[in-house]
Rosetta silent file (secondary structure, phi, psi, omega in degrees, C-alpha in Angstrom):
SEQUENCE: XXXXXXXXXXXXXXXXXXXXXXXXXXXXXXXXXXXXXXXXXXXXXXXXXXXXXXXXXXXXXXXXXXXXXXXXXXXXXXXXXXXXXXXXXXXXXXXXXXXXXXXXXXXXXXXXXXXXXXXXXXXXXXXXXXXXXXXXXXXXXXXXXXXXXXXXXXXXXXXXXXXXXXXXXXXXXXXXXXXXXXXXXXXXXXXXXXXXXXXXXXXXXXXXXXXXXXXXXXXXXXXXXXXXXXXXXXXXXXXXXXXXXXXXXXXXXXXXXXXXXXXXXXXXXXXXXXXXXXXXXXXXXXXXXXXXXXXXXXXXXXXXXXXXXXXXXXXXXXXXXXXXXXXXXXXXXXXXXXXXXXXXXXX
SCORE:     score description
SCORE:     0.000 S_00000001
   1 L     0.000  -36.870 -179.742    0.000    0.000    0.000 S_00000001
   2 H   -63.719  -43.599 -178.135    2.882    2.378    0.785 S_00000001
   3 H   -69.018  -34.185  176.132    4.461    1.870   -2.633 S_00000001
   4 H   -63.156  -47.051  178.809    1.109    2.359   -4.353 S_00000001
   5 H   -63.791  -36.072  179.479    0.557    5.642   -2.513 S_00000001
   6 H   -64.432  -44.105  178.507    4.148    6.670   -3.290 S_00000001
   7 H   -64.768  -38.528  176.749    3.656    6.089   -7.017 S_00000001
   8 H   -60.643  -42.537  178.382    0.382    8.004   -6.846 S_00000001
   9 H   -60.732  -45.470 -178.869    2.240   10.944   -5.246 S_00000001
  10 H   -62.442  -49.849 -178.326    4.887   10.908   -7.978 S_00000001
  11 H   -65.062  -39.964  179.793    2.380   10.719  -10.847 S_00000001
  12 H   -61.507  -46.359  178.673    0.113   13.315   -9.221 S_00000001
  13 H   -63.046  -39.624 -179.862    2.966   15.814   -8.859 S_00000001
  14 H   -61.865  -40.989 -176.075    4.092   15.074  -12.418 S_00000001
  15 H   -86.325  -31.971 -176.403    0.620   15.766  -13.817 S_00000001
  16 H   -77.756  -30.965 -175.858   -0.478   18.564  -11.494 S_00000001
  17 H   -56.079  -45.951  177.016    2.645   20.727  -11.932 S_00000001
  18 H   -61.038  -33.334  177.141    1.773   21.851  -15.513 S_00000001
  19 H   -66.720  -43.821  177.840   -1.718   22.757  -14.286 S_00000001
  20 H   -63.366  -36.456  178.229   -0.222   24.778  -11.418 S_00000001
  21 H   -59.143  -48.956  178.951    2.110   26.447  -13.929 S_00000001
  22 H   -63.806  -38.139  178.395   -0.817   27.687  -16.011 S_00000001
  23 H   -64.668  -42.478 -179.737   -2.640   28.764  -12.855 S_00000001
  24 H   -61.624  -42.252  178.970    0.399   30.702  -11.608 S_00000001
  25 H   -66.237  -40.020 -177.619    0.685   32.580  -14.899 S_00000001
  26 H   -64.362  -37.965 -177.077   -3.056   33.304  -14.923 S_00000001
  27 H   -93.732   -1.200  178.233   -3.060   34.826  -11.414 S_00000001
  28 L    83.141   20.679  177.319    0.253   36.655  -11.834 S_00000001
  29 L   -87.236   76.021 -175.455    2.306   34.504   -9.445 S_00000001
  30 E  -126.468  159.431 -178.400    5.496   34.962  -11.454 S_00000001
  31 E  -114.329  116.438 -179.383    9.141   35.714  -10.673 S_00000001
  32 L   -91.267  143.727  179.688   10.759   38.513  -12.655 S_00000001
  33 L   -68.072  149.187  173.085   14.536   38.589  -13.172 S_00000001
  34 L  -149.123 -172.867 -173.458   16.661   41.169  -11.344 S_00000001
  35 L   -65.509  -25.073 -175.695   20.312   41.833  -10.487 S_00000001
  36 L   -90.830  -17.985 -174.197   20.377   39.263   -7.664 S_00000001
  37 L   -98.723  157.188 -174.878   18.700   36.390   -9.526 S_00000001
  38 L   -96.956  -16.656  178.754   20.251   34.088  -12.092 S_00000001
  39 L   -81.593  153.184 -172.009   17.252   33.516  -14.368 S_00000001
  40 L  -115.807    5.228  177.330   16.789   35.894  -17.297 S_00000001
  41 L  -139.479  161.367 -179.839   13.097   35.525  -18.081 S_00000001
  42 L   -65.021  130.698 -177.590    9.830   35.699  -16.213 S_00000001
  43 E  -124.231  138.604  174.629    9.104   32.365  -14.534 S_00000001
  44 E   -68.015  141.137  176.181    5.905   31.053  -12.945 S_00000001
  45 L  -104.751 -157.410  173.999    6.135   30.429   -9.223 S_00000001
  46 L    74.068    7.671 -177.078    3.735   28.570   -6.922 S_00000001
  47 L   -61.237  -25.627  178.694    5.138   25.168   -7.954 S_00000001
  48 H   -61.095  -20.245  178.014    5.181   24.042   -4.334 S_00000001
  49 H   -63.571  -34.449  178.057    1.402   23.832   -4.545 S_00000001
  50 H   -67.379  -40.809  177.103    1.808   20.767   -6.784 S_00000001
  51 H   -60.430  -45.883 -177.222    4.107   19.143   -4.206 S_00000001
  52 H   -63.477  -47.532 -178.734    1.594   19.859   -1.445 S_00000001
  53 H   -62.798  -44.944  179.648   -1.449   18.561   -3.349 S_00000001
  54 H   -62.419  -42.680  178.631    0.362   15.385   -4.431 S_00000001
  55 H   -61.310  -44.414 -178.318    1.620   14.798   -0.886 S_00000001
  56 H   -66.479  -34.142  176.788   -1.849   15.260    0.608 S_00000001
  57 H   -60.991  -49.472  178.551   -3.353   12.809   -1.901 S_00000001
  58 H   -63.607  -37.969 -178.576   -0.872   10.132   -0.794 S_00000001
  59 H   -63.274  -43.553 -177.444   -1.326   11.070    2.864 S_00000001
  60 H   -76.628  -19.063  172.417   -5.093   10.608    2.762 S_00000001
  61 H   -68.683  -45.678 -176.674   -4.712    7.300    0.914 S_00000001
  62 H   -88.627  -35.742 -176.585   -2.574    5.872    3.722 S_00000001
  63 L    48.813   60.748 -179.841   -3.732    8.019    6.648 S_00000001
  64 L   -62.625  142.588 -174.418   -0.662    7.231    8.798 S_00000001
  65 L   -93.802  132.693  174.879   -1.393    7.322   12.508 S_00000001
  66 L  -163.889  142.060  176.435    0.398    9.658   14.906 S_00000001
  67 L   -64.789  -15.065 -178.466   -0.674   11.788   17.871 S_00000001
  68 L   -96.715   -5.584 -168.281    1.069   14.686   16.119 S_00000001
  69 H   -56.821  -49.555 -176.192   -0.593   14.243   12.711 S_00000001
  70 H   -60.239  -44.472 -178.437   -3.332   16.874   12.998 S_00000001
  71 H   -67.386  -37.434  177.854   -0.997   19.591   14.232 S_00000001
  72 H   -62.966  -45.411 -178.310    1.583   18.809   11.539 S_00000001
  73 H   -68.158  -40.807  179.117   -1.036   19.039    8.787 S_00000001
  74 H   -65.805  -44.766  176.638   -2.642   22.213   10.125 S_00000001
  75 H   -60.689  -39.011  178.011    0.750   23.858   10.517 S_00000001
  76 H   -64.107  -37.976  178.022    1.628   22.745    6.984 S_00000001
  77 H   -65.039  -40.264  177.449   -1.535   24.329    5.612 S_00000001
  78 H   -61.138  -41.939  179.143   -0.658   27.629    7.307 S_00000001
  79 H   -64.729  -44.479  179.361    2.801   27.473    5.710 S_00000001
  80 H   -61.179  -43.530  179.119    1.357   26.687    2.268 S_00000001
  81 H   -62.438  -43.278  178.711   -1.091   29.588    2.574 S_00000001
  82 H   -61.916  -46.389 -179.235    1.708   31.943    3.634 S_00000001
  83 H   -65.479  -40.442 -179.851    3.936   30.845    0.760 S_00000001
  84 H   -65.154  -41.657  177.552    1.166   31.048   -1.831 S_00000001
  85 H   -63.688  -38.009  178.718    0.229   34.572   -0.764 S_00000001
  86 H   -68.601  -40.404  178.897    3.884   35.581   -0.951 S_00000001
  87 H   -61.964  -31.228 -179.505    4.292   34.048   -4.421 S_00000001
  88 H   -90.662  -44.224 -170.371    1.348   36.110   -5.624 S_00000001
  89 H  -111.883    0.173  179.478    1.528   39.339   -3.636 S_00000001
  90 L    55.385   64.916  179.995    5.181   39.498   -2.462 S_00000001
  91 L   -60.125  150.635  174.679    4.460   39.760    1.265 S_00000001
  92 L   -74.569  165.280 -173.758    6.857   41.735    3.404 S_00000001
  93 H   -59.370  -34.552 -177.532    9.218   39.852    5.692 S_00000001
  94 H   -66.280  -42.891  179.995    7.136   40.564    8.787 S_00000001
  95 H   -67.225  -40.220  177.577    3.966   38.995    7.379 S_00000001
  96 H   -62.167  -41.684  179.201    5.870   35.938    6.141 S_00000001
  97 H   -65.328  -36.807  178.770    7.424   35.523    9.574 S_00000001
  98 H   -60.921  -42.158  177.705    4.016   35.800   11.233 S_00000001
  99 H   -61.664  -41.473  178.743    2.765   32.862    9.159 S_00000001
 100 H   -66.787  -38.149  178.188    5.792   30.809   10.167 S_00000001
 101 H   -62.853  -43.261  178.522    5.315   31.732   13.823 S_00000001
 102 H   -59.867  -45.121  179.535    1.690   30.568   13.705 S_00000001
 103 H   -62.748  -42.335 -179.959    2.780   27.225   12.199 S_00000001
 104 H   -64.932  -38.850  178.118    5.524   26.802   14.817 S_00000001
 105 H   -64.041  -40.532  177.890    3.068   27.549   17.637 S_00000001
 106 H   -61.410  -42.651  178.250    0.682   24.910   16.253 S_00000001
 107 H   -62.008  -45.676  179.822    3.532   22.377   16.225 S_00000001
 108 H   -62.665  -41.519  179.267    4.478   23.235   19.803 S_00000001
 109 H   -64.807  -22.923  177.610    0.861   22.941   20.963 S_00000001
 110 L   -81.440   -1.983  177.801    0.826   19.478   19.439 S_00000001
 111 L    90.395    8.213  177.892    3.596   18.389   21.807 S_00000001
 112 L   -86.062  111.007 -178.727    6.388   18.292   19.218 S_00000001
 113 L  -161.016  160.860  175.924    9.441   19.673   20.940 S_00000001
 114 L   -87.528  106.126 -173.870   13.060   19.021   21.859 S_00000001
 115 L   -91.740  -28.501  178.907   12.779   17.960   25.490 S_00000001
 116 E  -154.459  162.373  177.029   16.342   16.851   26.156 S_00000001
 117 E  -115.879  123.819  176.711   19.740   16.531   24.521 S_00000001
 118 E   -77.388  132.930 -179.007   21.533   13.202   24.696 S_00000001
 119 E  -113.886  169.561  178.409   25.194   13.549   25.671 S_00000001
 120 L   -59.788  158.479  175.080   28.090   11.074   25.607 S_00000001
 121 L    62.153   37.268  174.282   28.303    8.236   28.126 S_00000001
 122 L    60.209   32.752  176.256   24.511    7.874   28.418 S_00000001
 123 E  -100.866  151.578  179.605   24.003   11.283   29.981 S_00000001
 124 E  -130.739  139.972  175.771   21.027   13.527   29.236 S_00000001
 125 E  -109.504  106.470  179.410   20.576   17.275   29.484 S_00000001
 126 E   -80.716  134.200 -170.561   16.924   18.109   30.130 S_00000001
 127 L   -89.370  -19.685 -178.892   15.990   21.493   28.713 S_00000001
 128 L    61.734 -134.129 -178.134   12.963   22.323   30.843 S_00000001
 129 L   -70.980  -14.604  176.423   11.263   25.486   29.629 S_00000001
 130 H   -66.473  -17.148 -179.938   14.127   26.046   27.161 S_00000001
 131 H   -62.248  -31.476 -178.492   12.580   23.292   25.031 S_00000001
 132 H   -68.177  -56.838  179.271    9.911   25.731   23.835 S_00000001
 133 H   -64.619  -32.630 -179.691   12.149   28.486   22.375 S_00000001
 134 H   -66.748  -44.502  177.406   14.641   25.936   21.048 S_00000001
 135 H   -64.657  -41.713  179.427   11.946   23.999   19.187 S_00000001
 136 H   -58.326  -49.213 -179.757   10.385   27.251   18.001 S_00000001
 137 H   -66.779  -35.286  179.628   13.687   28.505   16.586 S_00000001
 138 H   -62.448  -50.487 -177.701   14.453   25.116   15.029 S_00000001
 139 H   -61.777  -48.252 -179.202   11.192   24.950   13.053 S_00000001
 140 H   -67.906  -38.580 -179.315   11.401   28.552   11.839 S_00000001
 141 H   -63.510  -47.161 -179.346   15.142   28.297   11.175 S_00000001
 142 H   -68.888  -36.683  176.447   14.924   25.176    8.985 S_00000001
 143 H   -56.310  -45.189 -178.375   11.862   26.567    7.206 S_00000001
 144 H   -78.330  -28.954 -179.257   13.850   29.633    6.176 S_00000001
 145 H   -62.481  -44.242  177.981   17.090   27.739    5.500 S_00000001
 146 H   -66.061  -37.520  179.074   15.518   25.759    2.657 S_00000001
 147 H   -62.990  -37.448 -176.450   13.922   28.940    1.346 S_00000001
 148 H   -73.049  -25.880  179.435   17.287   30.723    1.259 S_00000001
 149 L   -87.956   -1.145 -177.813   19.020   28.042   -0.835 S_00000001
 150 L   -78.849   70.962 -175.308   16.253   28.108   -3.439 S_00000001
 151 L  -121.884   -7.653  178.955   18.372   30.046   -5.933 S_00000001
 152 L  -132.933  158.000  179.809   19.010   27.684   -8.866 S_00000001
 153 L   -56.666  122.613  176.155   16.840   25.402  -10.974 S_00000001
 154 L    76.533    2.639 -173.321   16.148   22.226   -9.030 S_00000001
 155 H   -70.694  -57.854 -176.974   18.389   23.177   -6.105 S_00000001
 156 H   -63.817  -39.976 -179.895   15.968   23.333   -3.173 S_00000001
 157 H   -65.887  -41.938  179.847   13.896   20.408   -4.460 S_00000001
 158 H   -68.901  -43.912  177.880   16.994   18.245   -5.003 S_00000001
 159 H   -61.165  -44.782  178.776   18.609   19.140   -1.686 S_00000001
 160 H   -62.141  -36.915  179.313   15.335   18.441    0.124 S_00000001
 161 H   -64.699  -42.356  179.138   15.069   15.098   -1.689 S_00000001
 162 H   -65.700  -40.900  176.960   18.556   14.047   -0.562 S_00000001
 163 H   -62.972  -41.765  178.846   17.757   15.086    3.011 S_00000001
 164 H   -64.275  -39.781  176.684   14.508   13.121    2.836 S_00000001
 165 H   -59.457  -44.247  178.479   16.345   10.044    1.543 S_00000001
 166 H   -66.222  -41.667  179.398   18.724   10.218    4.484 S_00000001
 167 H   -61.173  -40.295  177.924   15.851   10.867    6.875 S_00000001
 168 H   -63.162  -44.526  179.689   14.044    7.790    5.539 S_00000001
 169 H   -58.846  -46.118 -179.333   17.160    5.650    6.027 S_00000001
 170 H   -68.412  -37.843  179.571   17.556    6.783    9.626 S_00000001
 171 H   -66.338  -37.487  177.502   13.841    6.420   10.364 S_00000001
 172 H   -64.938  -43.662  178.986   13.893    2.842    9.025 S_00000001
 173 H   -59.344  -39.709 -177.758   16.940    2.036   11.187 S_00000001
 174 H   -85.475   -8.166 -179.587   15.140    3.419   14.244 S_00000001
 175 L    74.777   26.490 -179.830   11.824    1.777   13.362 S_00000001
 176 L   -88.758   96.503 -171.998    9.955    5.092   13.187 S_00000001
 177 H   -67.053  -45.987 -175.408    7.012    4.132   10.966 S_00000001
 178 H   -62.281  -47.621  179.894    5.240    7.506   10.841 S_00000001
 179 H   -63.162  -39.291  178.521    8.342    9.483    9.846 S_00000001
 180 H   -59.693  -48.766 -177.351    9.233    6.827    7.257 S_00000001
 181 H   -64.494  -49.510 -176.833    5.801    6.969    5.604 S_00000001
 182 H   -64.291  -41.333 -179.740    5.481   10.754    5.597 S_00000001
 183 H   -65.752  -38.401  178.598    9.035   11.264    4.341 S_00000001
 184 H   -65.676  -44.539  178.912    8.548    8.749    1.483 S_00000001
 185 H   -61.762  -42.421  179.466    5.310   10.415    0.378 S_00000001
 186 H   -67.525  -38.962  178.736    6.939   13.838    0.487 S_00000001
 187 H   -62.067  -47.535 -178.061   10.008   12.547   -1.361 S_00000001
 188 H   -67.115  -34.360  175.737    7.983   11.057   -4.212 S_00000001
 189 H   -65.374  -40.339  179.145    5.901   14.237   -4.504 S_00000001
 190 H   -69.173  -38.122  175.778    9.101   16.281   -4.710 S_00000001
 191 H   -58.069  -45.563 -179.739   10.558   13.899   -7.310 S_00000001
 192 H   -61.269  -39.546  177.558    7.496   14.406   -9.503 S_00000001
 193 H   -70.980  -37.046 -176.518    7.866   18.175   -9.271 S_00000001
 194 H   -61.453  -26.540  176.406   11.636   18.028   -9.829 S_00000001
 195 H   -57.480  -33.375  179.450   10.983   16.594  -13.299 S_00000001
 196 H   -95.706  -12.865 -170.635    9.659   20.059  -14.246 S_00000001
 197 H  -105.391  -18.664  179.972   11.995   22.051  -12.003 S_00000001
 198 L   -70.638  156.398 -174.080   15.457   20.705  -12.842 S_00000001
 199 L   -58.858  131.788   -5.386   17.547   22.773  -15.249 S_00000001
 200 L   -82.229  123.795 -173.472   16.195   24.235  -17.452 S_00000001
 201 L   -67.372  142.469  174.099   13.254   24.784  -15.104 S_00000001
 202 L   -98.266  -16.725  179.872    9.756   25.263  -16.464 S_00000001
 203 L  -157.513  148.503  174.198    8.420   26.443  -13.104 S_00000001
 204 L   -97.242  149.620  175.622    9.805   27.516   -9.709 S_00000001
 205 L   -72.649  -23.181  179.220    8.557   26.052   -6.455 S_00000001
 206 H    65.305 -173.258  177.152    8.449   29.567   -5.006 S_00000001
 207 H   -67.034  -25.443  177.150    8.003   30.248   -1.319 S_00000001
 208 H   -55.993  -47.454 -178.541    5.021   27.895   -1.410 S_00000001
 209 H   -81.695  -43.560 -176.277    7.316   24.936   -1.934 S_00000001
 210 H   -63.979  -44.027  179.534   10.489   26.110   -0.211 S_00000001
 211 H   -67.897  -38.749 -179.390    8.713   27.069    3.018 S_00000001
 212 H   -67.350  -45.899  178.331    6.624   23.879    3.021 S_00000001
 213 H   -62.915  -42.618  177.796    9.608   21.591    2.429 S_00000001
 214 H   -61.149  -44.132  178.564   11.625   23.465    5.069 S_00000001
 215 H   -60.687  -47.525 -177.826    8.767   23.213    7.554 S_00000001
 216 H   -66.379  -39.783  177.679    8.276   19.495    6.950 S_00000001
 217 H   -64.110  -40.705  178.724   12.001   18.749    7.182 S_00000001
 218 H   -62.994  -44.899 -178.620   12.211   20.678   10.438 S_00000001
 219 H   -70.378  -46.054 -178.631    9.242   18.872   11.975 S_00000001
 220 H   -63.809  -35.597  178.679   10.161   15.392   10.701 S_00000001
 221 H   -66.507  -33.567  175.911   13.728   15.763   11.955 S_00000001
 222 H   -67.132  -42.183 -179.790   12.359   16.552   15.420 S_00000001
 223 H   -69.799  -32.220 -174.323   10.116   13.494   15.341 S_00000001
 224 H   -81.815  -20.878 -172.314   12.852   11.275   13.956 S_00000001
 225 L  -127.658   30.652  178.649   15.653   12.109   16.371 S_00000001
 226 L   -74.080  -20.858 -173.857   14.041   12.667   19.744 S_00000001
 227 L  -130.684   27.009  176.650   15.570    9.485   21.148 S_00000001
 228 L   -69.246  159.319 -168.848   18.852    8.885   19.338 S_00000001
 229 L   -85.030  -18.463 -176.077   21.627    7.638   21.570 S_00000001
 230 L  -134.524  130.010  172.257   24.323   10.245   20.913 S_00000001
 231 L    43.136   62.530 -168.992   24.238   14.037   20.644 S_00000001
 232 H   -53.879  -35.920  179.691   20.579   14.059   19.582 S_00000001
 233 H   -72.145  -27.668 -174.961   20.654   17.583   18.192 S_00000001
 234 H   -67.322  -32.901 -175.914   23.786   16.940   16.122 S_00000001
 235 H   -63.547  -54.570  177.722   22.149   14.334   13.856 S_00000001
 236 H   -65.849  -29.557  176.988   19.478   16.603   12.312 S_00000001
 237 H   -64.002  -44.783  176.973   21.968   19.480   12.239 S_00000001
 238 H   -65.078  -44.259 -179.022   24.389   17.357   10.179 S_00000001
 239 H   -56.463  -40.320 -179.054   21.532   16.009    8.067 S_00000001
 240 L  -102.389   28.357 -171.018   20.449   19.563    7.178 S_00000001
 241 H   -59.027  -40.780 -176.559   24.037   20.807    7.141 S_00000001
 242 H   -66.713  -55.015  178.351   24.066   22.501    3.721 S_00000001
 243 H   -62.943  -36.082  179.270   20.989   24.744    4.127 S_00000001
 244 H   -66.165  -48.916 -176.457   21.858   25.469    7.777 S_00000001
 245 H   -66.384  -39.510  179.514   25.496   26.345    7.098 S_00000001
 246 H   -62.265  -38.957  178.360   24.683   28.430    4.030 S_00000001
 247 H   -67.643  -46.444 -179.640   22.187   30.427    6.087 S_00000001
 248 H   -63.258  -42.901  179.979   24.574   30.917    9.024 S_00000001
 249 H   -64.380  -36.395  178.482   27.458   31.929    6.764 S_00000001
 250 H   -63.401  -42.512 -179.995   25.216   34.434    4.985 S_00000001
 251 H   -65.291  -47.737  179.448   24.262   36.049    8.308 S_00000001
 252 H   -61.930  -43.809 -179.256   27.867   36.181    9.556 S_00000001
 253 H   -58.616  -44.871 -177.449   29.115   37.470    6.190 S_00000001
 254 H   -70.184  -37.138  177.117   26.627   40.326    6.140 S_00000001
 255 H   -63.967  -44.098  178.589   27.313   41.289    9.749 S_00000001
 256 H   -63.168  -28.518  179.481   31.068   41.379    9.049 S_00000001
 257 L   -90.345    3.734  178.738   30.378   43.588    6.046 S_00000001
 258 L    75.752   21.964 -179.802   28.242   45.952    8.106 S_00000001
 259 L  -105.394  160.475  174.177   25.014   44.934    6.358 S_00000001
 260 L   -58.691  140.622 -174.014   21.687   43.823    7.872 S_00000001
 261 L   -60.275  -25.575 -177.857   21.896   40.079    8.633 S_00000001
 262 L  -111.282   17.817  175.901   18.960   39.212    6.373 S_00000001
 263 L   -71.486  138.046 -179.207   19.759   41.581    3.519 S_00000001
 264 L   -68.807  148.460  174.411   19.866   39.745    0.157 S_00000001
 265 L  -150.940 -179.411  179.679   23.192   39.262   -1.598 S_00000001
 266 L  -117.686   47.048 -179.640   24.832   37.156   -4.317 S_00000001
 267 L  -126.886   19.654  174.083   27.364   35.322   -2.164 S_00000001
 268 L   -68.055  170.479 -178.022   25.470   32.160   -1.271 S_00000001
 269 H   -53.688  -47.149 -177.822   27.070   28.805   -1.998 S_00000001
 270 H   -67.770  -33.500  176.462   25.401   28.477   -5.394 S_00000001
 271 H   -64.700  -43.054 -177.857   26.381   32.041   -6.348 S_00000001
 272 H   -65.811  -37.522  177.147   30.024   31.387   -5.496 S_00000001
 273 H   -64.341  -39.477  176.836   30.066   28.197   -7.555 S_00000001
 274 H   -65.642  -39.062  178.638   28.695   30.122  -10.529 S_00000001
 275 H   -62.511  -30.233 -179.377   31.330   32.823   -9.990 S_00000001
 276 L   -80.824   -1.303  176.156   34.020   30.121  -10.180 S_00000001
 277 L   105.210   -0.049  176.262   32.840   29.131  -13.644 S_00000001
 278 L   -69.513  143.694  171.484   30.504   26.246  -12.912 S_00000001
 279 L   -73.429  168.190 -179.723   27.408   26.054  -15.085 S_00000001
 280 H   -60.641  -43.100  179.530   24.050   26.135  -13.345 S_00000001
 281 H   -63.600  -43.526 -179.457   23.623   22.384  -13.799 S_00000001
 282 H   -64.301  -42.754 -179.932   27.158   21.684  -12.513 S_00000001
 283 H   -60.931  -42.297  179.432   26.691   23.951   -9.466 S_00000001
 284 H   -64.114  -43.060 -179.199   23.465   22.166   -8.554 S_00000001
 285 H   -66.320  -36.183  176.695   25.095   18.731   -8.925 S_00000001
 286 H   -62.145  -44.952 -179.797   28.058   19.811   -6.750 S_00000001
 287 H   -67.725  -35.954  173.078   25.690   20.907   -3.994 S_00000001
 288 H   -56.332  -46.078 -179.671   23.764   17.638   -4.375 S_00000001
 289 H   -61.800  -41.803  177.696   27.056   15.811   -3.780 S_00000001
 290 H   -62.370  -41.180  178.790   27.825   17.885   -0.688 S_00000001
 291 H   -63.773  -38.296  178.415   24.363   17.149    0.700 S_00000001
 292 H   -63.809  -39.096  177.551   24.913   13.443    0.107 S_00000001
 293 H   -63.185  -44.657  177.754   28.178   13.628    2.073 S_00000001
 294 H   -61.766  -40.710 -179.851   26.388   15.348    4.952 S_00000001
 295 H   -63.755  -45.037  178.728   23.636   12.726    4.800 S_00000001
 296 H   -64.710  -36.037  177.202   26.055    9.798    4.936 S_00000001
 297 H   -65.373  -38.552  178.599   27.888   11.486    7.810 S_00000001
 298 H   -62.272  -42.077  177.809   24.596   11.859    9.694 S_00000001
 299 H   -63.939  -46.160  178.637   23.915    8.131    9.290 S_00000001
 300 H   -60.710  -43.792 -178.633   27.460    7.267   10.419 S_00000001
 301 H   -59.461  -40.934 -176.254   27.192    9.675   13.338 S_00000001
 302 H   -76.152  -15.890 -173.859   23.969    8.113   14.581 S_00000001
 303 H  -109.787   -1.784 -178.143   25.318    4.552   14.392 S_00000001
 304 L  -105.752  170.957  177.460   28.784    4.891   15.944 S_00000001
 305 L   -77.705 -178.232 -174.561   30.039    5.186   19.508 S_00000001
 306 H   -58.910  -44.740 -177.827   31.011    8.462   21.150 S_00000001
 307 H   -66.447  -45.814  179.507   34.594    8.470   19.847 S_00000001
 308 H   -62.348  -40.455  178.829   33.606    7.565   16.306 S_00000001
 309 H   -64.635  -41.975 -179.801   30.853   10.175   16.280 S_00000001
 310 H   -63.984  -44.086 -179.976   33.228   12.836   17.560 S_00000001
 311 H   -63.342  -44.406 -179.561   35.894   12.008   14.953 S_00000001
 312 H   -63.666  -36.425  179.249   33.371   12.031   12.098 S_00000001
 313 H   -67.983  -43.138  179.080   32.021   15.389   13.283 S_00000001
 314 H   -62.537  -44.047  179.465   35.487   16.949   13.496 S_00000001
 315 H   -62.353  -40.995  178.942   36.388   15.696   10.012 S_00000001
 316 H   -64.059  -41.757  179.809   33.161   17.073    8.591 S_00000001
 317 H   -64.866  -37.575  177.187   33.766   20.472   10.188 S_00000001
 318 H   -64.523  -44.944  178.088   37.300   20.604    8.748 S_00000001
 319 H   -62.169  -41.847  179.586   36.019   19.798    5.274 S_00000001
 320 H   -63.092  -42.049 -179.625   33.274   22.387    5.670 S_00000001
 321 H   -65.120  -40.866  177.596   35.760   25.074    6.763 S_00000001
 322 H   -62.644  -39.733  177.478   38.029   24.373    3.783 S_00000001
 323 H   -63.522  -44.718 -179.380   35.005   24.670    1.504 S_00000001
 324 H   -61.011  -45.629 -178.649   33.956   27.943    3.131 S_00000001
 325 H   -68.416  -40.234 -178.241   37.432   29.449    2.801 S_00000001
 326 H   -65.566  -36.408 -177.821   37.932   28.218   -0.769 S_00000001
 327 H   -92.307   -8.581 -179.658   34.632   29.687   -1.943 S_00000001
 328 L    69.826   34.070 -177.830   34.851   32.874    0.130 S_00000001
 329 L   -68.545  -20.973  174.980   31.500   32.305    1.816 S_00000001
 330 L  -109.734   17.640 -178.073   32.629   34.448    4.768 S_00000001
 331 L   107.021  155.597 -176.471   34.502   36.918    2.598 S_00000001
 332 L   -66.442  -24.417 -175.669   37.729   36.755    0.649 S_00000001
 333 L   -84.354  -14.588 -178.264   39.881   37.539    3.707 S_00000001
 334 L   -83.182   98.783 -178.599   38.671   34.616    5.816 S_00000001
 335 L  -145.499   41.548 -175.244   41.334   31.943    5.117 S_00000001
 336 H   -60.275  -46.606 -177.341   42.833   30.809    8.469 S_00000001
 337 H   -71.848  -41.305  178.503   43.009   27.099    7.678 S_00000001
 338 H   -65.228  -39.011  177.149   44.118   27.565    4.066 S_00000001
 339 H   -63.984  -39.562  178.377   46.817   30.040    5.153 S_00000001
 340 H   -64.511  -41.755  178.838   48.031   27.530    7.746 S_00000001
 341 H   -66.027  -37.590  178.587   48.175   24.785    5.126 S_00000001
 342 H   -65.537  -39.983  178.037   50.048   27.067    2.743 S_00000001
 343 H   -65.565  -39.934 -178.517   52.633   27.878    5.415 S_00000001
 344 H   -66.826  -42.416 -177.477   53.013   24.185    6.263 S_00000001
 345 H   -75.776  -23.301 -178.689   53.438   23.083    2.623 S_00000001
 346 H   -80.282  -13.367 -178.903   55.851   25.940    1.808 S_00000001
 347 L   -81.869    0.000    0.000   58.334   24.817    4.455 S_00000001
């Protein structure tokens, strides 16, 4: 039954996306090119609506059981509504944030929260009332992180798909049936949309899709890793490493440059790859590969002992820092590790 519903999600997204494309053009939900964007012609947005509809069709076929289901779906509808309104009317940042806050509050009221952090040697750090703001920030942060990487054809949809694949693998290992089912349905819906969204894209997912995928990844990661045995917060952080790190580096970069932390710029990971001469397709595939590395590291991290997990985390951070310095994601002057390596090799 799961595979039948999954195929239905894929076919539904494949068939619904062209309909959503025509609808987006008819209502004026289009994205015009400007100095910060890489596309050169007007593109229909609202593509995330096809992902959402296809996902909901599969969801109601299976009707997976969970005490959190109603709150997840209601919060998801609020996110979809917020994204769709933004795709059509270009909402200001405050209104978009209000929609995300409402969705996060719904999730919290449903009992989905980070209650404790597992530490090495079977120790636990209970968060108490800190669980509320931490969960709140996590949901909103991941929602926006996926939205911020949505800058190239097929990028956000592909990155989300790789994260979902990893999430499914970990959920299967842990025996988490609900997360497995929901993630598979969402993955197949995203695959169907990606057929129309990969370079050269015929439609953008817009904020409708980016916010919804970010929201679902944030919520599913909370449900999937509440009881892992080591560093419980580190697993979803590693799993979502590319969108999280790109967002954090953007904020730090802008602060160092004396700009508002959320001011738009053209120095995200995908922009830097394009600046280095990669084609749009090549840049997207490189980021796919990086996401796959983060995903495999997350699986390794969750399945090893404390020492192995620590070593894998340190190695990942070193690789990430070299990538950041090489691409200038924190500015051209930030090169501490590369400068150290140059001094060492020159001796």
